[in-house]
Amino acid sequence: MVLLGRREKGELEVLGRKDHQVKVNGIRVELGEIEACLVQCSLVALALVQLIDQKLVAFVQLTSAPRTSLTFSSSPSFPDTAVALASFAVEQTLRCFCLQRIPRSVIPHKFVLVGAQRKKKHISC
């Protein structure tokens, strides 16, 4: 659905879309369908897909933190490596999951793992 407005001279101006469709490589994509696909995966608690710089990016909150069976020595750089490997594994799992359910052309270019937001307690005085 297209939103229209009037310019000062009375001409119609396209303001944008009311729905969540975007155009990627000439294909109209419903972002909600990609999000619905992602949340069907048992790893995913929440998903949000956005078009950024003409590429689909999925922001994903996992049901739990990815576990790694990797154990490293106490070098400070190794925990970052383990997290990067776990993130890569999750991203590839999500990509394969989507490939089985939606067209390749609408699979997000990038998956961003987002941590759960902690609820802040509001104290009134």
N, CA and C of each residue as an Amber inpcrd file, in Angstrom:
protein
   375
   0.8460000  -1.1550000   0.0000000   0.0000000   0.0000000   0.0000000
   0.9080000   1.2390000   0.0000000   0.6130000   2.1680000  -0.8670000
   1.4390000   3.3580000  -1.0390000   0.8120000   4.5360000  -0.3000000
   1.6400000   5.3070000   0.3770000   1.1900000   6.5260000   1.0500000
   1.4540000   7.7170000   0.1330000   0.4390000   8.5380000  -0.0460000
   0.5710000   9.7130000  -0.9070000   0.3500000  10.9790000  -0.1010000
   0.9370000  12.0480000  -0.5650000   0.7350000  13.3600000   0.0330000
   0.6090000  14.3900000  -1.0740000   0.1940000  15.5860000  -0.7280000
   0.0700000  16.6710000  -1.7130000   1.1420000  17.7190000  -1.4600000
   1.7620000  18.1280000  -2.5340000   2.7340000  19.2260000  -2.4560000
   1.9820000  20.5430000  -2.4150000   2.7130000  21.6200000  -2.2220000
   2.0870000  22.9450000  -2.1240000   1.3120000  23.3100000  -3.3790000
   1.7910000  22.8560000  -4.5430000   1.1260000  23.1810000  -5.8100000
  -0.0050000  22.2170000  -6.1370000  -0.3100000  21.2810000  -5.2330000
  -1.4030000  20.3490000  -5.4360000  -0.9980000  19.0370000  -6.0870000
   0.2690000  18.8780000  -6.4290000   0.7390000  17.6390000  -7.0480000
   0.8220000  16.5330000  -6.0060000   0.5620000  15.2960000  -6.4570000
   0.6800000  14.1520000  -5.5630000   2.1470000  13.7620000  -5.4190000
   2.5160000  13.3670000  -4.2130000   3.8870000  12.9390000  -3.9390000
   3.8380000  11.5910000  -3.2250000   4.6740000  10.6580000  -3.6820000
   4.7490000   9.3580000  -3.0280000   5.6150000   9.5070000  -1.7800000
   5.0270000   9.2150000  -0.6120000   5.7310000   9.3690000   0.6580000
   6.3990000   8.0790000   1.1190000   5.9200000   6.9590000   0.6440000
   6.4780000   5.6740000   1.0640000   5.4030000   4.6040000   1.0340000
   5.6750000   3.5410000   1.7690000   4.7400000   2.4220000   1.8250000
   4.2030000   2.2740000   3.2380000   2.9500000   1.8560000   3.3410000
   2.3340000   1.6390000   4.6450000   2.6450000   0.2350000   5.1690000
   2.8730000  -0.7120000   4.2590000   3.1740000  -2.0720000   4.6850000
   4.6850000  -2.2370000   4.8650000   5.1120000  -3.4490000   5.0870000
   6.5310000  -3.7070000   5.3460000   7.2150000  -4.3540000   4.1570000
   6.7820000  -3.9730000   2.9580000   7.4170000  -4.4930000   1.7610000
   8.5780000  -3.5930000   1.3570000   9.6300000  -4.2370000   0.8700000
  10.7790000  -3.5110000   0.3370000  11.1260000  -4.1460000  -1.0040000
  11.8800000  -3.4240000  -1.8000000  12.2950000  -3.9410000  -3.0890000
  13.7860000  -4.2340000  -3.0480000  14.1480000  -5.4910000  -3.3130000
  15.5400000  -5.9190000  -3.3130000  15.8240000  -6.5570000  -4.6680000
  16.7830000  -5.9890000  -5.3970000  17.1380000  -6.5090000  -6.7250000
  15.9180000  -6.6770000  -7.6210000  15.0120000  -5.7160000  -7.5760000
  13.8300000  -5.7500000  -8.4300000  12.7250000  -6.6650000  -7.9480000
  12.9030000  -7.2780000  -6.7960000  11.9010000  -8.1990000  -6.2530000
  11.2690000  -7.5660000  -5.0160000   9.9430000  -7.5550000  -4.9780000
   9.2420000  -7.0200000  -3.8160000   9.2420000  -8.0920000  -2.7400000
   9.7090000  -7.7220000  -1.5460000   9.8900000  -8.6680000  -0.4500000
   9.0760000  -8.2080000   0.7580000   8.3540000  -9.1180000   1.3610000
   7.6120000  -8.8440000   2.5940000   8.5140000  -9.2410000   3.7560000
   8.9790000  -8.2580000   4.5240000   9.9240000  -8.5240000   5.6080000
   9.3420000  -9.4590000   6.6650000   8.0560000  -9.3520000   6.9060000
   7.4050000 -10.1990000   7.9070000   7.4700000 -11.6790000   7.5700000
   7.4900000 -12.0160000   6.2860000   7.5900000 -13.4260000   5.8980000
   8.9640000 -13.9930000   6.2370000   9.9970000 -13.1880000   6.0780000
  11.3450000 -13.6370000   6.4260000  11.4540000 -13.7800000   7.9440000
  10.9090000 -12.8130000   8.6750000  10.9220000 -12.8870000  10.1390000
  10.1690000 -14.1160000  10.6320000   9.0250000 -14.4080000  10.0070000
   8.2330000 -15.5800000  10.3970000   9.0100000 -16.8670000  10.1480000
   9.7530000 -16.9090000   9.0640000  10.5820000 -18.0840000   8.7740000
  11.6470000 -18.2590000   9.8530000  12.3090000 -17.1700000  10.2190000
  13.3920000 -17.2500000  11.2000000  12.9040000 -17.7280000  12.5620000
  11.7540000 -17.2400000  13.0140000  11.2850000 -17.6280000  14.3490000
  10.7780000 -19.0700000  14.3950000  10.6150000 -19.7060000  13.2400000
  10.2790000 -21.1290000  13.2250000  11.4690000 -21.9900000  13.6350000
  12.6700000 -21.4280000  13.5230000  13.8800000 -22.1500000  13.9240000
  13.9260000 -22.2130000  15.4520000  14.2480000 -23.3670000  15.9940000
  14.2540000 -23.5390000  17.4520000  15.3250000 -22.6960000  18.1410000
  16.3170000 -22.2120000  17.4050000  17.3560000 -21.3560000  17.9940000
  16.8920000 -19.9300000  18.2350000  15.8340000 -19.5110000  17.5250000
  15.4590000 -18.0970000  17.4710000  14.2720000 -17.7920000  18.3730000
  14.4610000 -16.7930000  19.2420000  13.3560000 -16.3060000  20.0780000
  12.6320000 -15.1580000  19.3780000  13.3870000 -14.2110000  18.8480000
  12.8340000 -13.0380000  18.1680000  13.6530000 -12.7410000  16.9260000
  13.0040000 -12.1580000  15.9090000  13.7200000 -11.7920000  14.6920000
  13.1340000 -10.5070000  14.1210000  14.0080000  -9.6800000  13.5750000
  13.6200000  -8.4540000  12.8940000  14.4870000  -8.3460000  11.6550000
  13.8730000  -8.1460000  10.5000000  14.6180000  -8.0140000   9.2490000
  14.4240000  -6.6070000   8.7220000  15.5240000  -5.9810000   8.3220000
  15.4850000  -4.6300000   7.7780000  16.3070000  -4.5630000   6.5060000
  15.9830000  -3.5830000   5.6690000  16.7610000  -3.3280000   4.4710000
  17.7450000  -2.2170000   4.7970000  19.0380000  -2.5340000   4.7430000
  20.0940000  -1.5690000   5.0430000  21.0590000  -1.5700000   3.8700000
  21.2360000  -0.4100000   3.2500000  22.1230000  -0.2740000   2.0890000
  21.7860000  -1.3020000   1.0080000  20.4970000  -1.4620000   0.7370000
  19.9840000  -2.3790000  -0.2890000  20.3130000  -3.8540000  -0.0190000
  20.5760000  -4.2040000   1.2440000  20.8200000  -5.5920000   1.6320000
  19.9300000  -5.9260000   2.8140000  19.4160000  -7.1530000   2.8190000
  18.5930000  -7.6040000   3.9350000  19.4850000  -8.0040000   5.1030000
  19.1570000  -7.4610000   6.2760000  19.9110000  -7.7630000   7.4960000
  18.9060000  -8.2670000   8.5300000  19.2010000  -9.4290000   9.0990000
  18.3370000 -10.0210000  10.1260000  18.9640000  -9.8100000  11.4940000
  18.2180000  -9.2020000  12.3880000  18.6280000  -9.0460000  13.7820000
  17.9060000 -10.1500000  14.5520000  18.6810000 -11.0260000  15.1830000
  18.1280000 -12.2380000  15.7740000  18.5050000 -12.3390000  17.2420000
  17.4980000 -12.6060000  18.0700000  17.7510000 -12.9130000  19.4770000
  17.5470000 -14.4130000  19.6310000  18.5580000 -15.0850000  20.1360000
  18.5010000 -16.5350000  20.2800000  17.7150000 -16.9400000  21.5210000
  17.2190000 -18.1670000  21.5080000  16.4920000 -18.6740000  22.6720000
  17.4360000 -18.8560000  23.8510000  18.7110000 -19.1680000  23.5600000
  19.7450000 -19.2400000  24.5920000  21.0730000 -18.9470000  23.9180000
  22.0770000 -18.6500000  24.7070000  23.3880000 -18.3290000  24.1450000
  23.9680000 -19.5620000  23.4640000  24.6250000 -19.3590000  22.2950000
  25.2360000 -20.5200000  21.6380000  26.3300000 -21.1040000  22.5050000
  26.3490000 -22.4270000  22.5770000  27.3720000 -23.0870000  23.3820000
  28.4960000 -23.5410000  22.4770000  29.6870000 -23.4740000  22.9970000
  30.8220000 -23.9680000  22.2300000  31.4420000 -25.1080000  23.0050000
  31.8680000 -26.1080000  22.2790000  32.5570000 -27.2180000  22.9240000
  34.0590000 -26.9960000  22.8390000  34.4290000 -25.7740000  22.4530000
  35.8400000 -25.4580000  22.3110000  36.4100000 -25.0060000  23.6420000
  37.5400000 -25.5340000  24.0000000  38.2250000 -25.0730000  25.1980000
  39.6220000 -24.6390000  24.7890000  40.0140000 -23.4970000  25.2580000
  41.3040000 -22.9270000  24.9080000  42.0920000 -22.6400000  26.1710000
  43.3580000 -22.3530000  25.9730000  44.1840000 -21.9590000  27.1100000
  43.7400000 -20.5820000  27.5880000  44.4060000 -20.0600000  28.5600000
  43.9550000 -18.8160000  29.1840000  44.3620000 -17.5590000  28.4200000
  44.7580000 -17.6730000  27.1810000  45.1110000 -16.4940000  26.3920000
  43.8850000 -15.6010000  26.2390000  44.0360000 -14.2870000  26.4240000
  42.8760000 -13.3970000  26.3840000  42.1980000 -13.3390000  25.0130000
  42.8870000 -13.6670000  23.9310000  42.2740000 -13.5510000  22.6100000
  41.4120000 -14.7620000  22.2580000  41.6070000 -15.8940000  22.9090000
  40.8670000 -17.0870000  22.5500000  39.3720000 -17.0330000  22.8640000
  38.9140000 -16.4480000  23.9720000  37.4610000 -16.3850000  24.1800000
  36.7580000 -15.6430000  23.0500000  37.3760000 -14.5820000  22.5210000
  36.7790000 -13.8600000  21.4030000  36.6910000 -14.7620000  20.1820000
  37.6940000 -15.5880000  19.9770000  37.6920000 -16.5220000  18.8510000
  36.5670000 -17.5350000  18.9990000  36.3690000 -18.0410000  20.2070000
  35.2970000 -19.0170000  20.4500000  33.9320000 -18.3950000  20.1850000
  33.7430000 -17.1600000  20.6210000  32.4690000 -16.4790000  20.3910000
  32.2600000 -16.2410000  18.8990000  33.3200000 -15.8400000  18.1940000
  33.2120000 -15.6140000  16.7530000  32.8560000 -16.9070000  16.0230000
  33.4860000 -18.0070000  16.4140000  33.1810000 -19.2950000  15.7890000
  31.7440000 -19.7220000  16.0710000  31.2810000 -19.5080000  17.2980000
  29.9060000 -19.8690000  17.6540000  28.9220000 -19.0130000  16.8610000
  29.2120000 -17.7190000  16.7260000  28.3420000 -16.8200000  15.9580000
  28.2880000 -17.2430000  14.5000000  29.4480000 -17.6070000  13.9510000
  29.5100000 -18.0640000  12.5670000  28.6800000 -19.3310000  12.3890000
  28.7870000 -20.2600000  13.3260000  28.0290000 -21.5120000  13.2490000
  26.5280000 -21.2430000  13.3080000  26.1150000 -20.3300000  14.1790000
  24.6940000 -19.9830000  14.2830000  24.2260000 -19.3470000  12.9820000
  25.0260000 -18.4340000  12.4350000  24.6560000 -17.7700000  11.1820000
  24.4880000 -18.7830000  10.0500000  25.4130000 -19.7270000   9.9390000
  25.3120000 -20.7410000   8.8880000  24.1010000 -21.6470000   9.1020000
  23.7950000 -21.9650000  10.3480000  22.6200000 -22.7770000  10.6570000
  21.3440000 -22.0510000  10.2340000  21.2610000 -20.7560000  10.5540000
  20.0850000 -19.9750000  10.1800000  19.9670000 -19.8470000   8.6640000
  21.0920000 -19.6590000   7.9950000  21.0940000 -19.5440000   6.5340000
  20.5700000 -20.8390000   5.8960000  21.0660000 -21.9930000   6.3730000
  20.6080000 -23.2930000   5.8530000  19.1270000 -23.5150000   6.1580000
  18.7010000 -23.1200000   7.3510000  17.2920000 -23.2550000   7.7450000
  16.4140000 -22.4660000   6.7740000  16.8070000 -21.2290000   6.4810000
  16.0320000 -20.3740000   5.5790000  16.0330000 -20.9220000   4.1520000
  17.1600000 -21.4470000   3.7130000  17.2610000 -21.9810000   2.3420000
  16.2280000 -23.0750000   2.0790000  15.8400000 -23.7870000   3.1110000
  14.8630000 -24.8640000   2.9690000  13.4260000 -24.3460000   2.9230000
  13.2340000 -23.0580000   3.2440000  11.8740000 -22.5510000   3.3960000
  11.5140000 -21.3460000   2.5410000  12.4820000 -20.5220000   2.1920000
  12.1970000 -19.3230000   1.4140000  13.1810000 -19.2220000   0.2480000
  12.8340000 -18.4530000  -0.7830000  13.7280000 -18.3330000  -1.9380000
  15.0870000 -17.7450000  -1.5540000  16.1070000 -18.1940000  -2.2380000
  17.4790000 -17.7400000  -1.9880000  17.5950000 -16.2130000  -2.0940000
  16.8290000 -15.6210000  -2.9940000  16.9270000 -14.1740000  -3.2250000
  16.4620000 -13.3350000  -2.0340000  15.7310000 -13.9250000  -1.1020000
  15.2390000 -13.1580000   0.0500000  15.8780000 -13.5960000   1.3690000
  16.9330000 -14.3930000   1.2860000  17.6480000 -14.7790000   2.5060000
  18.5180000 -13.6020000   2.9370000  18.4740000 -13.2300000   4.2060000
  19.2670000 -12.0820000   4.6550000  20.7520000 -12.2220000   4.3040000
  21.3220000 -11.1040000   3.9280000  22.7480000 -11.0420000   3.5930000
  23.5970000 -11.2110000   4.8470000  23.0730000 -10.6920000   5.9590000
  23.8210000 -10.7210000   7.2120000  22.8670000 -11.0340000   8.3530000
  23.3780000 -11.7860000   9.3260000  22.6230000 -12.0840000  10.5500000
  23.3740000 -11.4430000  11.7110000  22.6770000 -10.6230000  12.4750000
  23.2750000  -9.9610000  13.6330000  22.6460000 -10.5650000  14.8790000
  23.4890000 -11.1750000  15.7200000  22.9790000 -11.7690000  16.9580000
  22.8560000 -10.6750000  18.0030000  21.6730000 -10.5770000  18.5640000
  21.3650000  -9.5300000  19.5280000  21.0870000 -10.1850000  20.8710000
  21.6970000  -9.6630000  21.9330000  21.4560000 -10.1950000  23.2710000
  20.1060000  -9.7680000  23.7860000  19.6070000 -10.4960000  24.7560000
  18.3240000 -10.1540000  25.3750000  18.4670000  -8.8660000  26.1610000
  17.4650000  -8.0260000  26.0690000  17.4450000  -6.7870000  26.8270000
  16.9660000  -7.0810000  28.2450000  17.7350000  -6.6610000  29.1940000
  17.3100000  -6.8380000  30.5920000  16.3180000  -5.7470000  30.9490000
  15.2990000  -6.1530000  31.6580000  14.2920000  -5.1680000  32.0800000
  14.8520000  -4.3460000  33.2280000  14.6990000  -3.0390000  33.0910000
  15.1570000  -2.1460000  34.1490000  14.0290000  -1.9440000  35.1460000
  14.4010000  -1.9450000  36.3950000  13.4070000  -1.6800000  37.4180000
  13.2480000  -0.1660000  37.5670000  12.0190000   0.2760000  37.5300000
  11.7430000   1.6970000  37.6920000  11.3910000   1.9460000  39.1610000
  12.1010000   2.8500000  39.7530000  11.8630000   3.1720000  41.1530000
  11.2420000   4.5660000  41.2120000  10.1070000   4.6510000  41.8350000
   9.4700000   5.9550000  41.9700000   9.7000000   6.4700000  43.3820000
   9.9560000   7.7420000  43.4700000  10.2280000   8.3760000  44.7810000
   9.0280000   9.1260000  45.2750000
